[in-house]
Short mmCIF file of the C-alpha atoms (twelve columns), coordinates in Angstrom:
data_MODEL
# 
_entry.id   MODEL 
# 
loop_
_atom_site.group_PDB 
_atom_site.id 
_atom_site.type_symbol 
_atom_site.label_atom_id 
_atom_site.label_alt_id 
_atom_site.label_comp_id 
_atom_site.label_asym_id 
_atom_site.label_seq_id 
_atom_site.Cartn_x 
_atom_site.Cartn_y 
_atom_site.Cartn_z 
_atom_site.pdbx_PDB_model_num 
ATOM 1  C CA . MET A 1  91.955  82.418  63.555  1 
ATOM 2  C CA . PHE A 2  94.339  83.695  66.198  1 
ATOM 3  C CA . GLN A 3  93.616  83.152  69.911  1 
ATOM 4  C CA . ASP A 4  94.951  84.679  73.100  1 
ATOM 5  C CA . GLU A 5  93.833  85.448  76.626  1 
ATOM 6  C CA . THR A 6  94.601  88.256  79.036  1 
ATOM 7  C CA . ARG A 7  93.863  89.146  82.632  1 
ATOM 8  C CA . TYR A 8  92.143  92.382  83.632  1 
ATOM 9  C CA . GLY A 9  91.663  93.362  87.210  1 
ATOM 10 C CA . LEU A 10 91.917  95.667  90.109  1 
ATOM 11 C CA . ILE A 11 95.360  97.182  90.523  1 
ATOM 12 C CA . THR A 12 95.872  98.295  94.086  1 
ATOM 13 C CA . GLY A 13 98.669  100.549 95.171  1 
ATOM 14 C CA . LEU A 14 99.548  103.377 97.468  1 
ATOM 15 C CA . LYS A 15 98.797  106.867 96.215  1 
ATOM 16 C CA . ARG A 16 100.020 110.255 97.423  1 
ATOM 17 C CA . THR A 17 98.177  111.939 100.282 1 
ATOM 18 C CA . ILE A 18 98.241  115.619 101.202 1 
ATOM 19 C CA . THR A 19 98.708  116.444 104.902 1 
ATOM 20 C CA . SER A 20 99.810  119.390 106.985 1 
ATOM 21 C CA . LYS A 21 103.529 119.897 107.411 1 
ATOM 22 C CA . GLY A 22 104.891 117.565 110.097 1 
ATOM 23 C CA . VAL A 23 101.813 115.273 110.067 1 
ATOM 24 C CA . LYS A 24 102.460 111.740 108.912 1 
ATOM 25 C CA . ALA A 25 99.652  110.404 106.724 1 
ATOM 26 C CA . LYS A 26 97.914  107.165 107.573 1 
ATOM 27 C CA . VAL A 27 96.594  105.553 104.416 1 
ATOM 28 C CA . HIS A 28 94.321  102.527 104.397 1 
ATOM 29 C CA . TYR A 29 95.662  99.946  101.964 1 
ATOM 30 C CA . GLN A 30 93.751  96.914  100.797 1 
ATOM 31 C CA . HIS A 31 95.498  94.516  98.441  1 
ATOM 32 C CA . SER A 32 93.028  92.729  96.200  1 
ATOM 33 C CA . TYR A 33 93.258  89.814  93.799  1 
ATOM 34 C CA . GLN A 34 89.966  90.388  91.992  1 
ATOM 35 C CA . TYR A 35 90.377  89.930  88.269  1 
ATOM 36 C CA . LEU A 36 88.740  88.575  85.124  1 
ATOM 37 C CA . TRP A 37 90.224  86.645  82.218  1 
ATOM 38 C CA . ILE A 38 89.215  87.562  78.664  1 
ATOM 39 C CA . TRP A 39 89.650  84.865  76.002  1 
ATOM 40 C CA . GLY A 40 89.421  85.937  72.377  1 
ATOM 41 C CA . SER A 41 89.772  84.586  68.863  1 
ATOM 42 C CA . PHE A 42 89.890  86.675  65.708  1 
ATOM 43 C CA . SER A 43 90.042  85.948  61.987  1 
ATOM 44 C CA . PRO A 44 91.949  88.569  59.967  1 
ATOM 45 C CA . LEU A 45 90.430  87.149  56.761  1 
ATOM 46 C CA . THR A 46 86.740  87.404  57.652  1 
ATOM 47 C CA . GLY A 47 86.775  89.771  60.640  1 
ATOM 48 C CA . ASP A 48 84.918  87.162  62.681  1 
ATOM 49 C CA . ALA A 49 85.586  87.417  66.421  1 
ATOM 50 C CA . PHE A 50 84.640  85.354  69.463  1 
ATOM 51 C CA . TYR A 51 85.356  86.043  73.119  1 
ATOM 52 C CA . TRP A 52 84.687  84.643  76.574  1 
ATOM 53 C CA . GLU A 53 85.051  85.948  80.125  1 
ATOM 54 C CA . THR A 54 86.142  83.584  82.921  1 
ATOM 55 C CA . PRO A 55 87.317  84.021  86.523  1 
ATOM 56 C CA . ILE A 56 90.291  81.620  86.135  1 
ATOM 57 C CA . VAL A 57 92.326  79.821  83.474  1 
ATOM 58 C CA . ASN A 58 93.067  76.105  83.282  1 
ATOM 59 C CA . ASN A 59 92.959  73.164  80.852  1 
ATOM 60 C CA . ASN A 60 89.247  72.460  81.401  1 
ATOM 61 C CA . ILE A 61 88.242  76.041  80.664  1 
ATOM 62 C CA . PHE A 62 90.435  76.098  77.546  1 
ATOM 63 C CA . GLU A 63 88.768  72.910  76.292  1 
ATOM 64 C CA . ALA A 64 85.304  74.376  76.981  1 
ATOM 65 C CA . TYR A 65 86.335  77.545  75.112  1 
ATOM 66 C CA . LEU A 66 87.420  75.498  72.089  1 
ATOM 67 C CA . LYS A 67 84.153  73.554  72.163  1 
ATOM 68 C CA . ALA A 68 82.098  76.775  72.313  1 
ATOM 69 C CA . LEU A 69 84.153  78.287  69.470  1 
ATOM 70 C CA . GLY A 70 83.551  75.200  67.342  1 
ATOM 71 C CA . GLN A 71 79.807  75.197  68.046  1 
ATOM 72 C CA . ARG A 72 79.441  78.707  66.578  1 
ATOM 73 C CA . THR A 73 80.154  77.397  63.085  1 
ATOM 74 C CA . PRO A 74 79.797  73.593  63.256  1 
ATOM 75 C CA . ASN A 75 80.124  73.103  59.466  1 
ATOM 76 C CA . LYS A 76 83.468  74.921  59.116  1 
ATOM 77 C CA . TYR A 77 86.990  73.864  59.933  1 
ATOM 78 C CA . ILE A 78 88.906  76.356  62.055  1 
ATOM 79 C CA . ILE A 79 92.687  76.606  62.086  1 
ATOM 80 C CA . LEU A 80 93.521  78.245  65.398  1 
ATOM 81 C CA . VAL A 81 96.951  79.758  66.117  1 
ATOM 82 C CA . ILE A 82 97.731  79.709  69.863  1 
ATOM 83 C CA . ASP A 83 100.734 80.536  72.044  1 
ATOM 84 C CA . ASN A 84 102.629 78.156  74.343  1 
ATOM 85 C CA . ALA A 85 100.691 78.758  77.568  1 
ATOM 86 C CA . GLY A 86 100.867 75.749  79.898  1 
ATOM 87 C CA . PHE A 87 97.122  75.198  79.994  1 
ATOM 88 C CA . HIS A 88 96.930  74.947  76.176  1 
ATOM 89 C CA . ALA A 89 98.444  71.458  76.290  1 
# 
């Protein structure tokens, strides 16, 4: 299986505003850090897939993800290909 994670969230930014000529627009801007992490594993041989949603990433969550992945098929060995993210150590 291959595993990776990605962050999805609210992207805030200033947009264009239409005003009368000579009137300076006042635009309310609220920067937000709300996001969600999606963890996923996929087997190209069987098509089996597993995913998780978490609010943060760290070593403890990665270990819990691995445990949950292993509990799905407790009688099978899984070879998992991962990248070099710091929390995978």
